[in-house]
Amino acid sequence: MQRFAAAAWPVSLRVVSTVATLALVGVTFVLDRAVPRGTRVPFAETFGTLVVFVPLAILLGALLFLVKGYELDTTGFWVERLLWRTPIGLGGLTAAWHDPVAMKRSLRLFGNGGLYAVTGLFQNAALGRYRAFVTDPKKAVVLRYESRVVVVSPANPDALLAHLKLISPATMVGTPPGAA
């Protein structure tokens, strides 16, 4: 099994993650101070305490889904998360290429647009609907399958593509389909 580190966080991801983390921690603190304590209003303290944990749950959820790296061998392709691996697979993979502008002008349909990673379901004119597991969009590698598209961002896109070419010779590696 070959491991490929995720691309380093670009400045934009660092800034968004830092500002969002500080904001969510700040909101948690403010909410905690606003919770009524010792009132006679039924469930006021209980409800307030539950609301305090919402920003922390957002942080924890985003942290759990961050992208640490990728693993690739002849049996499959996986995205390494904080506590588990998400299987992507190699079955039906037809093409793979490095495309630093693959995620340009994308619409996020569902997912996380920048708190510790860019993950989820996206869509743009070039790729159609695709799933992203990205830390740096400029290092994007597009994996086109028969019925889906996945975008990842290894620290070294060329190394991932070279290894993919070795273990999956039937996959067109290096140039996008339709490019001459």
CSV table of C-alpha atoms in Angstrom, one decimal:
chain,number,residue,atom,x,y,z
A,1,MET,CA,0.0,0.0,0.0
A,2,GLN,CA,1.4,3.4,-1.0
A,3,ARG,CA,0.5,6.4,1.1
A,4,PHE,CA,0.4,9.9,-0.4
A,5,ALA,CA,0.2,12.9,2.0
A,6,ALA,CA,-2.5,15.5,1.5
A,7,ALA,CA,-1.4,18.8,0.0
A,8,ALA,CA,-0.3,21.4,2.5
A,9,TRP,CA,-3.0,23.9,3.4
A,10,PRO,CA,-2.8,27.0,1.3
A,11,VAL,CA,-3.1,30.4,3.0
A,12,SER,CA,-6.8,30.7,2.2
A,13,LEU,CA,-7.6,27.4,4.0
A,14,ARG,CA,-5.5,28.4,7.0
A,15,VAL,CA,-7.2,31.7,7.3
A,16,VAL,CA,-10.7,30.4,6.9
A,17,SER,CA,-10.0,27.5,9.4
A,18,THR,CA,-8.4,29.9,11.9
A,19,VAL,CA,-11.1,32.6,11.7
A,20,ALA,CA,-14.0,30.0,11.8
A,21,THR,CA,-12.5,28.2,14.7
A,22,LEU,CA,-12.0,31.4,16.7
A,23,ALA,CA,-15.5,32.6,15.8
A,24,LEU,CA,-17.1,29.2,16.8
A,25,VAL,CA,-15.2,29.1,20.1
A,26,GLY,CA,-16.2,32.8,20.7
A,27,VAL,CA,-19.8,32.0,20.0
A,28,THR,CA,-19.7,29.1,22.3
A,29,PHE,CA,-18.3,31.3,25.1
A,30,VAL,CA,-20.9,34.0,24.5
A,31,LEU,CA,-23.8,31.5,24.4
A,32,ASP,CA,-22.5,29.9,27.6
A,33,ARG,CA,-22.6,33.3,29.3
A,34,ALA,CA,-26.1,33.9,28.0
A,35,VAL,CA,-27.7,30.7,29.3
A,36,PRO,CA,-30.1,31.5,32.1
A,37,ARG,CA,-29.1,29.7,35.3
A,38,GLY,CA,-31.4,29.0,38.1
A,39,THR,CA,-34.6,30.3,36.5
A,40,ARG,CA,-38.1,28.9,37.0
A,41,VAL,CA,-38.7,28.7,33.2
A,42,PRO,CA,-39.1,25.0,32.3
A,43,PHE,CA,-36.2,23.6,30.2
A,44,ALA,CA,-34.6,27.1,29.7
A,45,GLU,CA,-31.3,26.0,31.2
A,46,THR,CA,-31.4,22.6,29.6
A,47,PHE,CA,-32.2,24.0,26.1
A,48,GLY,CA,-29.6,26.8,26.6
A,49,THR,CA,-26.9,24.3,27.5
A,50,LEU,CA,-27.7,22.2,24.4
A,51,VAL,CA,-27.5,25.3,22.2
A,52,VAL,CA,-24.0,26.0,23.6
A,53,PHE,CA,-22.7,22.7,22.2
A,54,VAL,CA,-23.8,23.4,18.6
A,55,PRO,CA,-20.7,25.4,17.6
A,56,LEU,CA,-18.5,22.8,19.3
A,57,ALA,CA,-20.3,20.1,17.4
A,58,ILE,CA,-19.6,21.9,14.1
A,59,LEU,CA,-15.9,22.1,14.9
A,60,LEU,CA,-15.7,18.5,15.9
A,61,GLY,CA,-17.6,17.4,12.8
A,62,ALA,CA,-15.3,19.3,10.5
A,63,LEU,CA,-12.2,18.1,12.4
A,64,LEU,CA,-13.3,14.5,12.0
A,65,PHE,CA,-13.7,14.8,8.3
A,66,LEU,CA,-10.4,16.6,7.5
A,67,VAL,CA,-8.2,15.0,4.9
A,68,LYS,CA,-4.9,13.6,6.1
A,69,GLY,CA,-3.8,11.8,3.0
A,70,TYR,CA,-4.6,9.1,0.5
A,71,GLU,CA,-3.7,5.4,0.2
A,72,LEU,CA,-3.5,3.5,-3.1
A,73,ASP,CA,-2.8,-0.1,-4.0
A,74,THR,CA,-4.1,-2.7,-6.5
A,75,THR,CA,-7.2,-3.4,-4.4
A,76,GLY,CA,-8.4,0.2,-4.0
A,77,PHE,CA,-8.0,3.9,-3.2
A,78,TRP,CA,-8.8,5.4,0.2
A,79,VAL,CA,-9.0,8.9,1.7
A,80,GLU,CA,-7.5,9.1,5.2
A,81,ARG,CA,-9.6,11.0,7.7
A,82,LEU,CA,-8.8,11.7,11.3
A,83,LEU,CA,-10.1,8.4,12.6
A,84,TRP,CA,-11.0,6.3,9.6
A,85,ARG,CA,-10.5,5.8,5.9
A,86,THR,CA,-13.1,6.6,3.2
A,87,PRO,CA,-13.1,4.0,0.4
A,88,ILE,CA,-13.1,5.5,-3.1
A,89,GLY,CA,-12.1,2.4,-5.0
A,90,LEU,CA,-10.5,1.8,-8.4
A,91,GLY,CA,-13.4,-0.1,-10.1
A,92,GLY,CA,-14.6,1.8,-13.2
A,93,LEU,CA,-11.7,4.3,-13.2
A,94,THR,CA,-11.2,5.4,-16.8
A,95,ALA,CA,-8.9,8.5,-16.5
A,96,ALA,CA,-6.9,10.5,-14.0
A,97,TRP,CA,-5.0,13.8,-14.5
A,98,HIS,CA,-3.6,16.8,-12.5
A,99,ASP,CA,-5.8,19.9,-13.0
A,100,PRO,CA,-5.0,23.0,-10.9
A,101,VAL,CA,-8.2,24.7,-12.1
A,102,ALA,CA,-10.5,21.7,-11.7
A,103,MET,CA,-12.5,23.2,-8.9
A,104,LYS,CA,-12.8,26.7,-10.4
A,105,ARG,CA,-16.3,28.1,-10.5
A,106,SER,CA,-17.7,25.2,-8.5
A,107,LEU,CA,-21.0,25.2,-6.7
A,108,ARG,CA,-21.0,23.4,-3.4
A,109,LEU,CA,-24.1,21.2,-3.3
A,110,PHE,CA,-23.4,19.6,0.1
A,111,GLY,CA,-20.3,19.6,2.3
A,112,ASN,CA,-17.6,21.7,3.8
A,113,GLY,CA,-16.2,24.6,1.8
A,114,GLY,CA,-13.1,25.3,3.9
A,115,LEU,CA,-13.1,24.4,7.6
A,116,TYR,CA,-10.0,22.2,7.7
A,117,ALA,CA,-10.6,20.9,4.2
A,118,VAL,CA,-12.8,21.2,1.1
A,119,THR,CA,-15.0,18.1,1.1
A,120,GLY,CA,-18.4,17.1,-0.2
A,121,LEU,CA,-20.4,17.2,-3.3
A,122,PHE,CA,-19.7,19.9,-5.8
A,123,GLN,CA,-20.6,20.8,-9.4
A,124,ASN,CA,-19.1,22.9,-12.2
A,125,ALA,CA,-19.3,23.1,-16.0
A,126,ALA,CA,-16.0,21.3,-16.6
A,127,LEU,CA,-16.5,18.2,-14.4
A,128,GLY,CA,-20.2,18.1,-13.8
A,129,ARG,CA,-21.1,16.8,-10.4
A,130,TYR,CA,-18.2,15.5,-8.4
A,131,ARG,CA,-17.0,14.5,-5.0
A,132,ALA,CA,-14.1,16.4,-3.4
A,133,PHE,CA,-11.6,15.4,-0.8
A,134,VAL,CA,-9.2,18.4,-1.1
A,135,THR,CA,-6.9,20.5,1.0
A,136,ASP,CA,-5.3,22.6,-1.9
A,137,PRO,CA,-7.4,23.0,-5.1
A,138,LYS,CA,-4.2,23.9,-7.0
A,139,LYS,CA,-2.9,20.4,-6.5
A,140,ALA,CA,-6.2,18.8,-7.6
A,141,VAL,CA,-6.1,15.4,-9.3
A,142,VAL,CA,-9.3,14.5,-11.1
A,143,LEU,CA,-10.3,10.8,-11.1
A,144,ARG,CA,-12.9,10.1,-13.7
A,145,TYR,CA,-14.9,6.9,-13.3
A,146,GLU,CA,-17.5,5.4,-15.6
A,147,SER,CA,-20.3,6.9,-13.6
A,148,ARG,CA,-18.7,9.5,-11.2
A,149,VAL,CA,-15.9,12.0,-10.7
A,150,VAL,CA,-13.7,12.4,-7.6
A,151,VAL,CA,-11.2,15.2,-7.0
A,152,VAL,CA,-8.3,14.7,-4.5
A,153,SER,CA,-5.3,16.9,-3.7
A,154,PRO,CA,-2.1,15.0,-2.8
A,155,ALA,CA,1.1,16.9,-1.9
A,156,ASN,CA,2.7,15.4,-5.0
A,157,PRO,CA,0.1,15.0,-7.8
A,158,ASP,CA,2.7,13.5,-10.2
A,159,ALA,CA,3.8,10.8,-7.8
A,160,LEU,CA,0.2,9.7,-7.2
A,161,LEU,CA,-0.5,9.7,-11.0
A,162,ALA,CA,2.7,7.7,-11.7
A,163,HIS,CA,1.8,5.1,-9.1
A,164,LEU,CA,-1.8,4.9,-10.4
A,165,LYS,CA,-0.3,4.3,-13.9
A,166,LEU,CA,1.7,1.4,-12.6
A,167,ILE,CA,-1.2,-0.4,-10.8
A,168,SER,CA,-3.9,0.5,-13.2
A,169,PRO,CA,-2.5,0.4,-16.8
A,170,ALA,CA,-5.9,0.5,-18.4
A,171,THR,CA,-6.5,3.9,-16.9
A,172,MET,CA,-5.7,6.9,-19.1
A,173,VAL,CA,-3.3,8.8,-16.8
A,174,GLY,CA,-1.9,12.3,-17.4
A,175,THR,CA,-4.2,14.1,-19.8
A,176,PRO,CA,-7.9,14.9,-19.6
A,177,PRO,CA,-10.2,12.9,-21.9
A,178,GLY,CA,-10.7,14.8,-25.1
A,179,ALA,CA,-7.4,16.8,-24.8
A,180,ALA,CA,-4.9,16.3,-27.6
